[in-house]
C-alpha cells in the first residue's frame, strides 16, 4: 500500500534532470543541492534525503524536504504538475529500513489479532447455537385442551415429570401428582398452580418401591376419582447401588418396571371406563443392549452392575408398553413408550456419587450437551395429547416422532414371558 507524499515546489521552467544522491558531496561550491522541477527516474533507483535538509530549486527558492533515507522508487516515475508539485509514493511497510513505522505495525498486528479472535468467537457461538438446537430435539406443537380430563403422573415433583405436569395443567387438565416425597410434591404443586392458574392440581403419596404403597394408592384413586384419561409412568431411578426393596426386589427393576406394571394393571378399570385413554411409559435409549435375564432378574447370583440393571429395567419398559398395547387392542386404551433424551435432572445423582471427579469434569459440558427438563418433557406431552396416535399403540417415540426400537425391544415372545413373570412377582392374579 502506498501513500502519496507531496512536496510543493515553486513553478519553474520545463527543465528536467535526475535527482542526485544528497549524501555524497558532489560540489564544494554549492551549499545546497538543486531539486529539479520535473523528476524523472527511468530505472529502480535509491534516493536518499537526509532529514530536514534545505534544497534550492532552479529559480533559487529554498525548499525544506523531510524524508527517510533509502526509499526504493518504482522503475519509472514522473511527477510534474502545473502548480509545481512533486509527487512521490510513500511506502507504509517493508521497503528499505526507514519505510516502516513500528507503532503502526504493532497497531495493525493488534487489529488483526482482534479480528481473528472475533471471527473465531462468532463461529463458535454459531456452532454452539446449532448444536443446542439439535440436542433440544422435537417440540410438541399440539394445542389440544384437556378441560374435564384427569391425568396421573408418577414422579411429578421434579425433572421432566414436573414440566409435564405444568404443561398438562396449563391445558386445563386435573393433574394428580403421585410422589414419594410429599413435602417437595406440595412445593412443586403450588408453583404449578400459581404459574398456570390451574388450581386443580393435587398430590398423592406413592412409593413405587413398595407393592403395598402401590396397592393403597390405586385403591384410594379408584375410590376418589371419577375418571383417568392419561396415565404417565414417569418415575424412575438410574444406576443406583444394589439396594433391595421391602419386597426383596432389586431397586431399579422394582421402581422402573414392577411398580408401574402393578399400578397400570390396578388402574385399568378406570382407564377403560374413560376411553379413549392412554398409558405413556417413559423408557430410555439405554434399552439398547439390555437383556432380560429371567434366571437372575435381581442379580442374586451374578455380580451386580448398575448400568446393566438400568438397561434391563428400561428394556422391560419397552416390552411392557408393547405387550400392554397387544392385550388392550380394541379396548380404547392406547399404550406408548418413549425416550425423553439425555436430560439435566436429579436422575443422574447416583452416577455423580459413583464417579464424583467425572461428574465435576462433565458439569460444564452437560449444560451444552444435555436437554433441559422442559425439552425432555416434550415427547411425553406429545404422546399424551397428540390426536390420531391410537393407530400406533405399542410404538416407541423420541423427539416427538416415532422411532425404531432395538431388536430386543421387538421380541414378542420375551415381552409375553416378562408380563407373566412380572404378574407372578407382584401377586397379580387377574391381569388383562
Coordinates of C-alpha atoms in Angstrom, one line a residue, residues 18 26 31 94-95 138 170 249:
X18 CA 18.0 13.4 -12.3
X26 CA 29.0 16.5 -5.4
X31 CA 26.0 24.9 -0.2
X94 CA 8.6 -3.0 4.0
X95 CA 10.9 -1.3 1.7
X138 CA -38.6 -32.0 18.8
X170 CA -51.8 -25.3 31.5
X249 CA -36.6 -56.9 44.6

